[in-house]
Coordinates of C-alpha atoms in Angstrom, one line a residue:
Chain D
M1 CA 135.3 77.0 46.6
A2 CA 137.1 75.5 43.6
I3 CA 139.4 76.2 40.7
I4 CA 137.8 75.5 37.4
T5 CA 139.5 75.7 34.0
I6 CA 137.4 75.6 30.8
S7 CA 139.0 74.6 27.6
R8 CA 137.2 74.9 24.3
G9 CA 137.6 75.7 20.6
T10 CA 136.8 79.2 19.5
K11 CA 133.0 80.0 19.6
S12 CA 132.2 76.8 21.5
G13 CA 130.3 78.5 24.3
G14 CA 133.2 78.6 26.7
R15 CA 132.7 82.2 27.8
A16 CA 129.0 81.8 28.3
V17 CA 129.4 78.7 30.4
A18 CA 132.2 80.4 32.4
E19 CA 130.1 83.5 33.0
C20 CA 127.1 81.4 34.0
L21 CA 129.3 79.5 36.5
A22 CA 130.8 82.7 37.9
K23 CA 127.3 84.0 38.5
G24 CA 126.0 80.8 40.1
L25 CA 129.1 80.2 42.3
G26 CA 130.0 83.8 42.9
Y27 CA 133.6 83.2 41.7
P28 CA 135.8 85.5 39.7
C29 CA 135.9 84.7 36.1
V30 CA 139.1 85.5 34.1
A31 CA 140.7 84.9 30.7
R32 CA 142.3 87.9 29.0
E33 CA 143.2 89.5 32.3
V34 CA 145.8 86.8 32.9
L35 CA 147.5 87.6 29.6
Q36 CA 147.5 91.3 30.4
E37 CA 149.2 90.7 33.8
A38 CA 151.8 88.4 32.1
A39 CA 152.4 91.1 29.5
E40 CA 153.0 93.6 32.2
A41 CA 155.4 91.4 34.1
L42 CA 157.4 90.8 30.9
G43 CA 157.2 94.4 29.6
A44 CA 155.7 93.0 26.4
S45 CA 152.4 93.7 24.7
E46 CA 149.3 91.6 25.3
A47 CA 149.2 90.7 21.6
K48 CA 152.8 89.3 21.8
V49 CA 151.9 87.1 24.8
R50 CA 148.7 85.9 23.0
E51 CA 150.7 85.1 19.9
K52 CA 153.2 83.1 21.9
L53 CA 150.4 81.1 23.4
T54 CA 148.5 80.4 20.2
T55 CA 150.9 80.1 17.2
P56 CA 152.7 76.8 17.0
P57 CA 156.4 77.1 18.0
G58 CA 159.0 76.8 15.2
P59 CA 162.6 75.5 15.4
W60 CA 163.9 78.9 16.5
D61 CA 161.7 78.7 19.6
V62 CA 163.1 75.3 20.5
I63 CA 166.6 76.7 20.4
T64 CA 166.1 79.9 22.3
R65 CA 163.3 78.8 24.6
E66 CA 162.0 82.3 24.2
R67 CA 158.4 81.1 24.2
H68 CA 159.0 79.3 27.5
A69 CA 159.4 82.7 29.3
Y70 CA 156.0 83.8 28.0
V71 CA 154.3 80.5 29.1
V72 CA 155.9 80.8 32.6
A73 CA 154.7 84.4 32.9
V74 CA 151.1 83.5 32.1
Q75 CA 151.4 80.5 34.4
S76 CA 152.6 82.8 37.2
A77 CA 149.8 85.3 36.6
L78 CA 147.2 82.6 36.6
A79 CA 148.7 80.9 39.7
S80 CA 148.5 84.2 41.6
R81 CA 144.8 84.5 40.6
C82 CA 144.2 81.1 42.1
V83 CA 145.4 82.1 45.5
G84 CA 142.3 82.1 47.8
G85 CA 140.8 79.1 46.0
N86 CA 138.0 80.5 43.9
L87 CA 138.5 80.9 40.2
I88 CA 137.0 80.2 36.8
Y89 CA 139.6 80.5 34.0
H90 CA 138.4 80.2 30.5
G91 CA 141.5 81.5 28.8
L92 CA 144.2 79.8 26.9
A93 CA 145.8 76.5 28.0
G94 CA 144.4 76.5 31.6
Q95 CA 144.5 72.7 31.8
F96 CA 148.3 72.7 31.0
L97 CA 149.3 75.8 33.0
L98 CA 147.7 74.3 36.2
R99 CA 148.6 70.7 35.5
D100 CA 150.9 70.5 38.5
L101 CA 148.1 71.6 40.8
Q102 CA 146.0 68.8 42.2
G103 CA 142.3 69.2 42.7
V104 CA 141.7 71.5 39.7
L105 CA 138.4 70.8 37.9
R106 CA 139.4 70.7 34.2
V107 CA 136.5 71.0 31.8
R108 CA 136.4 70.8 28.0
L109 CA 133.5 71.9 25.9
V110 CA 132.8 70.7 22.4
A111 CA 130.2 72.1 20.1
P112 CA 129.2 71.1 16.6
M113 CA 130.7 73.1 13.7
P114 CA 127.4 74.6 12.5
L115 CA 126.7 76.1 15.9
R116 CA 130.2 77.6 16.1
V117 CA 130.0 78.9 12.5
Q118 CA 126.6 80.5 13.4
A119 CA 128.1 82.2 16.4
I120 CA 130.7 84.0 14.1
V121 CA 128.2 84.8 11.3
G122 CA 125.8 86.2 13.9
L123 CA 128.4 88.6 15.2
H124 CA 129.9 89.5 11.8
A125 CA 127.2 90.0 9.2
H126 CA 129.7 90.3 6.3
T127 CA 131.3 86.9 7.0
T128 CA 130.1 84.0 5.0
H129 CA 129.5 80.5 6.5
E130 CA 132.4 79.1 4.5
A131 CA 134.8 81.8 5.6
A132 CA 133.7 81.3 9.3
E133 CA 134.3 77.6 9.0
R134 CA 137.7 78.1 7.5
F135 CA 138.6 80.5 10.3
I136 CA 137.5 78.0 13.0
R137 CA 139.3 75.1 11.5
K138 CA 142.5 77.1 11.1
L139 CA 142.4 78.2 14.8
D140 CA 141.6 74.6 15.9
R141 CA 144.5 73.3 13.9
E142 CA 146.9 75.9 15.3
R143 CA 145.9 75.3 18.9
R144 CA 146.3 71.5 18.5
R145 CA 149.7 72.0 17.0
W146 CA 150.7 74.4 19.8
V147 CA 149.7 71.9 22.5
R148 CA 151.4 69.0 20.6
R149 CA 154.6 71.0 20.3
M150 CA 154.6 72.4 23.8
Y151 CA 153.3 69.5 25.8
G152 CA 153.4 66.5 23.5
V153 CA 149.7 65.6 23.9
D154 CA 146.6 66.0 21.8
L155 CA 144.4 68.9 23.0
T156 CA 141.2 66.9 22.2
D157 CA 142.3 63.9 24.3
T158 CA 139.5 63.5 26.8
S159 CA 141.8 62.0 29.5
L160 CA 143.3 65.5 29.9
Y161 CA 140.0 66.7 31.5
E162 CA 137.8 65.6 34.3
L163 CA 134.7 66.3 32.2
T164 CA 134.0 66.9 28.5
I165 CA 130.6 68.2 27.7
N166 CA 129.1 68.2 24.2
L167 CA 127.0 71.4 23.8
E168 CA 125.2 69.9 20.8
S169 CA 122.6 68.2 23.1
I170 CA 123.3 69.7 26.5
A171 CA 122.1 73.2 27.1
L172 CA 124.5 75.8 28.3
E173 CA 122.5 76.2 31.6
T174 CA 122.5 72.4 32.2
A175 CA 126.3 72.3 31.6
C176 CA 126.7 75.2 34.0
L177 CA 124.5 73.5 36.6
M178 CA 126.4 70.2 36.4
I179 CA 129.8 71.7 36.6
G180 CA 128.7 73.9 39.5
T181 CA 127.5 70.7 41.4
L182 CA 130.8 69.0 40.7
A183 CA 132.8 72.0 41.9
R184 CA 131.2 71.7 45.3
R185 CA 132.3 68.0 45.7
P186 CA 135.6 66.6 46.8
P187 CA 138.3 66.6 45.5
Y188 CA 137.5 69.8 43.6
E189 CA 136.1 71.7 46.6
T190 CA 138.9 73.8 48.0
T191 CA 140.2 72.6 51.3
D192 CA 142.8 74.0 53.6
A193 CA 145.3 71.5 52.2
M194 CA 144.5 72.6 48.6
L195 CA 144.9 76.3 49.6
A196 CA 148.3 75.5 50.9
R197 CA 149.2 73.7 47.7
I198 CA 147.9 76.7 45.7
D199 CA 150.1 79.1 47.7
E200 CA 153.1 76.9 47.2
F201 CA 152.4 76.6 43.4
A202 CA 152.0 80.4 43.1
T203 CA 155.3 81.0 45.0
T204 CA 157.1 78.4 42.8
S205 CA 155.7 79.9 39.6
R206 CA 156.7 83.4 40.7
R207 CA 160.2 82.3 41.5
H208 CA 160.4 80.5 38.2
L209 CA 159.4 83.6 36.3
Q210 CA 161.9 85.7 38.3
A211 CA 164.7 83.3 37.5
I212 CA 163.9 83.4 33.8
A213 CA 163.4 87.2 33.7
G214 CA 166.6 87.7 35.7
G215 CA 168.5 85.4 33.3
G216 CA 167.4 87.5 30.3
R217 CA 165.3 86.4 27.4
Chain L
M1 CA 112.0 60.1 33.6
A2 CA 115.1 59.8 31.4
I3 CA 117.3 57.3 29.6
V4 CA 121.0 57.0 30.4
S5 CA 123.5 55.1 28.3
I6 CA 126.9 54.4 29.7
C7 CA 129.8 53.4 27.5
R8 CA 133.1 52.5 29.1
G9 CA 136.2 50.4 28.8
S10 CA 136.6 47.3 30.8
K11 CA 137.0 47.9 34.5
S12 CA 136.5 51.7 34.2
G13 CA 133.7 51.7 36.9
G14 CA 130.8 51.7 34.4
Q15 CA 128.8 49.1 36.3
A16 CA 129.3 50.8 39.6
L17 CA 128.1 54.2 38.1
A18 CA 125.1 52.5 36.4
E19 CA 124.1 50.8 39.7
C20 CA 124.6 54.0 41.6
L21 CA 122.4 56.0 39.2
A22 CA 119.7 53.3 39.0
D23 CA 119.6 53.2 42.8
Y24 CA 119.5 57.0 43.2
L25 CA 116.9 57.6 40.5
D26 CA 115.0 54.3 41.1
Y27 CA 115.3 53.4 37.4
P28 CA 115.6 49.9 35.9
L29 CA 119.1 48.8 35.1
L30 CA 120.1 46.9 32.0
G31 CA 123.5 45.6 31.3
R32 CA 125.1 42.6 29.7
E33 CA 122.1 40.5 30.4
I34 CA 120.7 42.0 27.2
L35 CA 122.9 39.6 25.4
Q36 CA 121.4 36.6 27.3
T37 CA 117.9 37.8 26.4
T38 CA 118.8 38.1 22.7
A39 CA 120.5 34.7 22.8
T40 CA 117.5 33.1 24.3
A41 CA 115.2 34.7 21.7
F42 CA 117.4 33.2 19.0
G43 CA 117.9 29.8 20.6
V44 CA 121.7 30.3 20.6
S45 CA 124.2 30.6 23.4
E46 CA 125.1 33.9 25.0
E47 CA 128.7 33.3 24.0
E48 CA 127.6 33.2 20.3
V49 CA 126.0 36.6 20.6
T50 CA 128.8 38.0 22.8
H51 CA 131.4 36.8 20.2
H52 CA 129.8 38.9 17.5
F53 CA 129.8 42.0 19.8
H54 CA 133.3 41.6 21.0
R55 CA 135.3 40.2 18.1
S56 CA 136.0 43.0 15.7
P57 CA 135.0 42.3 12.1
T58 CA 137.7 42.0 9.6
V59 CA 137.6 43.5 6.1
W60 CA 136.7 40.0 4.7
D61 CA 134.1 39.2 7.4
R62 CA 132.6 35.7 6.9
H63 CA 130.1 36.4 9.7
A64 CA 129.0 39.9 8.6
A65 CA 125.4 38.8 8.0
I66 CA 124.9 36.9 11.2
R67 CA 126.6 39.7 13.2
R68 CA 124.2 42.2 11.7
V69 CA 121.3 40.0 12.8
Y70 CA 122.5 40.0 16.4
V71 CA 123.2 43.7 16.5
V72 CA 119.7 44.4 15.2
A73 CA 118.3 41.9 17.7
V74 CA 120.1 43.6 20.6
Q75 CA 118.9 47.0 19.4
A76 CA 115.4 45.7 19.2
T77 CA 115.6 44.3 22.8
L78 CA 117.0 47.6 24.0
A79 CA 114.1 49.5 22.2
E80 CA 111.6 47.4 24.1
H81 CA 113.1 48.5 27.4
L82 CA 112.6 52.2 26.6
S83 CA 108.8 51.9 26.8
T84 CA 108.5 53.3 30.4
G85 CA 110.9 56.2 29.6
N86 CA 113.2 55.2 32.5
L87 CA 116.4 53.2 32.0
V88 CA 120.0 53.1 32.9
Y89 CA 121.8 51.0 30.1
H90 CA 125.4 50.0 30.6
G91 CA 125.6 47.2 28.0
L92 CA 127.4 47.3 24.8
A93 CA 127.3 50.0 22.1
G94 CA 124.5 52.1 23.7
Q95 CA 125.9 55.3 22.1
V96 CA 125.3 53.9 18.6
L97 CA 122.3 51.7 19.2
L98 CA 120.4 54.6 20.6
R99 CA 121.8 57.2 18.2
G100 CA 119.4 60.0 17.2
L101 CA 116.9 59.4 20.0
P102 CA 115.8 62.4 22.1
S103 CA 116.2 62.6 25.9
V104 CA 118.9 60.0 26.0
M105 CA 122.0 61.0 28.0
R106 CA 124.9 59.3 26.4
I107 CA 127.9 59.1 28.7
R108 CA 131.3 57.7 28.2
L109 CA 133.3 56.8 31.3
I110 CA 137.1 56.8 31.1
A111 CA 139.8 55.9 33.6
P112 CA 143.6 55.7 33.4
V113 CA 144.9 52.3 32.3
E114 CA 146.9 51.9 35.5
M115 CA 143.8 52.3 37.6
R116 CA 141.9 49.7 35.5
V117 CA 144.9 47.3 35.6
R118 CA 144.9 47.5 39.4
V119 CA 141.1 46.7 39.5
L120 CA 141.5 43.7 37.2
M121 CA 144.5 42.4 39.2
E122 CA 142.5 42.6 42.4
S123 CA 139.2 41.2 41.0
D124 CA 140.7 38.4 38.8
G125 CA 144.0 37.7 40.5
M126 CA 145.9 38.5 37.2
T127 CA 149.5 39.6 37.0
R128 CA 150.2 43.2 36.1
S129 CA 151.3 42.4 32.6
A130 CA 148.4 40.0 31.9
A131 CA 145.9 42.5 33.2
D132 CA 147.5 45.3 31.1
Q133 CA 147.5 43.1 28.0
H134 CA 143.9 42.1 28.6
I135 CA 142.6 45.7 28.9
R136 CA 144.5 46.9 25.9
T137 CA 143.3 43.9 23.8
V138 CA 139.6 44.5 24.8
D139 CA 139.8 48.2 24.2
A140 CA 141.3 47.7 20.8
A141 CA 138.7 45.1 19.8
R142 CA 135.8 47.4 20.9
A143 CA 137.3 50.4 19.1
R144 CA 137.7 48.3 15.9
W145 CA 134.1 47.0 16.3
V146 CA 132.6 50.5 16.4
K147 CA 134.8 51.6 13.6
M148 CA 133.9 48.7 11.3
M149 CA 130.2 48.6 12.2
Y150 CA 129.5 52.3 12.4
G151 CA 132.5 54.1 10.9
E152 CA 133.0 56.0 14.2
H153 CA 135.9 56.4 16.6
I154 CA 134.8 55.1 20.0
E155 CA 136.8 57.9 21.7
D156 CA 135.3 60.7 19.6
P157 CA 133.6 63.0 22.3
T158 CA 131.0 64.1 19.8
L159 CA 129.4 60.6 20.0
Y160 CA 128.5 61.3 23.6
D161 CA 126.8 64.0 25.6
M162 CA 129.5 63.8 28.2
V163 CA 132.9 62.1 28.8
I164 CA 133.6 61.6 32.5
N165 CA 137.1 60.9 33.6
V166 CA 137.1 59.0 36.9
A167 CA 140.9 59.5 37.5
T168 CA 140.2 62.0 40.2
M169 CA 136.4 61.7 40.6
S170 CA 134.6 59.2 42.8
I171 CA 131.6 57.2 41.4
P172 CA 129.2 58.8 43.9
T173 CA 130.3 62.3 42.9
A174 CA 129.8 61.4 39.2
C175 CA 126.4 59.9 40.0
D176 CA 125.4 63.0 41.9
F177 CA 126.1 65.5 39.1
I178 CA 124.7 63.3 36.3
A179 CA 121.4 63.1 38.3
V180 CA 121.3 66.9 38.4
G181 CA 121.7 67.0 34.6
L182 CA 119.0 64.4 34.0
Q183 CA 116.5 66.6 35.8
Q184 CA 116.9 69.3 33.1
P185 CA 114.4 69.9 30.3
E186 CA 116.5 68.4 27.4
F187 CA 116.4 65.0 29.1
A188 CA 112.8 65.0 30.1
V189 CA 110.8 62.2 28.6
T190 CA 107.6 63.9 27.5
D191 CA 104.6 62.3 25.8
D192 CA 106.1 63.3 22.5
V193 CA 109.4 61.6 23.4
L194 CA 107.6 58.5 24.5
S195 CA 105.8 58.4 21.2
Q196 CA 109.2 58.7 19.4
F197 CA 110.5 55.8 21.5
G198 CA 107.4 53.9 20.4
D199 CA 108.2 54.6 16.7
F200 CA 111.8 53.5 17.3
R201 CA 110.5 50.3 18.9
V202 CA 108.3 49.5 15.9
A203 CA 111.1 50.3 13.4
C204 CA 113.5 48.0 15.3
R205 CA 111.0 45.2 15.3
V206 CA 110.6 45.5 11.5
K207 CA 114.4 45.7 11.0
L208 CA 114.7 42.5 13.1
A209 CA 112.0 40.8 11.1
L210 CA 113.7 41.7 7.9
V211 CA 117.1 40.5 8.9
S212 CA 115.6 37.3 10.3
E213 CA 114.3 36.2 6.9
S214 CA 116.9 34.7 4.5
E215 CA 115.4 36.6 1.4
T216 CA 115.8 40.0 3.0
R217 CA 118.7 39.5 5.4
G218 CA 121.4 40.7 3.1
L219 CA 119.6 43.8 1.8
P220 CA 120.8 47.3 2.8
L221 CA 117.4 48.5 4.0
E222 CA 116.6 51.3 6.4
V223 CA 113.4 51.4 8.4
K224 CA 111.6 54.4 9.8
A225 CA 108.3 54.3 11.7
H226 CA 105.8 57.0 12.6
A227 CA 102.5 56.3 14.3
G228 CA 102.4 52.8 12.9
V229 CA 103.3 53.8 9.3
V230 CA 106.5 52.1 8.4
T231 CA 108.8 53.3 5.6
V232 CA 111.3 50.9 4.2
S233 CA 114.1 52.5 2.1
G234 CA 117.3 51.3 0.6
S235 CA 118.1 49.1 -2.5
A236 CA 117.0 45.7 -3.5
P237 CA 117.3 43.5 -6.6
M238 CA 114.4 43.8 -9.0
L239 CA 113.2 40.3 -9.8
A240 CA 110.9 39.6 -12.7
T241 CA 108.4 38.1 -10.4
G242 CA 108.4 41.3 -8.2
E243 CA 108.7 39.0 -5.2
T244 CA 111.2 41.0 -3.2
G245 CA 109.0 44.0 -2.8
D246 CA 106.1 41.8 -1.9
R247 CA 108.2 39.9 0.7
I248 CA 109.5 43.1 2.3
A249 CA 106.0 44.5 2.6
A250 CA 104.6 41.2 3.9
I251 CA 107.3 40.8 6.5
A252 CA 106.9 44.4 7.7
R253 CA 103.1 44.1 7.8
G254 CA 103.3 41.0 10.0
V255 CA 105.1 43.0 12.8
R256 CA 103.3 44.1 15.9
G257 CA 102.4 47.8 15.8
V258 CA 102.6 48.2 12.0
K259 CA 99.5 49.6 10.4
E260 CA 100.8 50.6 7.0
V261 CA 104.0 49.8 5.0
R262 CA 105.5 52.2 2.4
L263 CA 108.3 51.1 0.2
K264 CA 110.9 53.6 -1.0
V265 CA 113.2 51.0 -2.4
Q266 CA 115.5 51.6 -5.3
W267 CA 115.3 48.5 -7.4
F268 CA 118.4 47.3 -9.4
D269 CA 118.8 44.6 -11.9
P270 CA 120.9 41.8 -10.4
Y271 CA 121.7 40.3 -13.8
P272 CA 122.5 43.3 -16.0

């Protein structure tokens, strides 16, 4: 049992590694579901929640702290998914949303630009390589800015993760196998003490959300 | 069989990980002693070689030529150790010295500065501030060295196959999952990979021979080898006597393992 977060740029193989891990370890694998639950809790649309977790905050957000409510809602939804101790999360900002929870295995995947461009072009035949690369660079830039503004750190800083894997030379299956091996070792293997910490974290996150929702947004 | 290269900051647990892997896989281990081997081969002190690997070059580097000789010499020594297809290397600059070779797992090990400071205080009896200062100075010098020599950021994760953070992970755990990865097909040392290691070895020997001779030392030459056929490319001054080309070819031909030399050198007039 373990909680694994997978951070990656768009089209860097994150979903494939997450699904491979879920199959190998028999854990649930979530990403978008967490945003949907957060949206439901806030009475907002999923698109709105996604926007708040991807586009860099502006000065207005800093004054109103409106964005904070969305982040807390997603954190609360993710925390409740962690209860029980088995989870692979490959959605947005997992390494930050669970940063107060000890024992989480935080993985970052990096992939070379040509591979990422090919993944988009392969899916959308009408997209040129140049357009795909522009799209990827724009998303990467926005995500880095979001993290910088929200948490004051660089998304690509390897010290934020237990493990960073470069999929240029490591096959997806190998990455999956290595992460799976690591997940079964201490301190990532879920113990009774960790289960208790997860319960406490989920309760705190839920109360935090209730306090914010109760206080109006 | 596989080759592992471990790059790390001072007191990040790199040596312990390398020893654990070498022991677990029963592979030979090669670390800083590569500098001693190189020093002996050149008849200089280990400190002399170490100095050129540790002190970062400045823009106006008076020692650029001799530094290049030592770097090429260390790379050549490392290339000789690849012949069996099994090696755990935890010496300096493995990620750049072995760049482009197949079946090499390039690992970077990182640890929080606070953890490294504690280790240094315990091992060397330093004060906290002295240990902190030492680690930051060594880190900065190594980063500058890689930047000046290869134009890369030492912390760029794309230089490595994996970056492992030992803030929460024990060395035996890291050793365990790396060993699992090394057994996968992309790190298998096949006959074809061994033959590429052989080509790399010959190319490194030729590069070393070229930088060891004063006439060819300063020339920006690249060397590639395939099945004993060596191709030297780059640029060199065109002398009326045609001596430079002859010297390059003669030096390369005198290297063990070279059967044929091909020059793809762009000649330029040094006195236009």
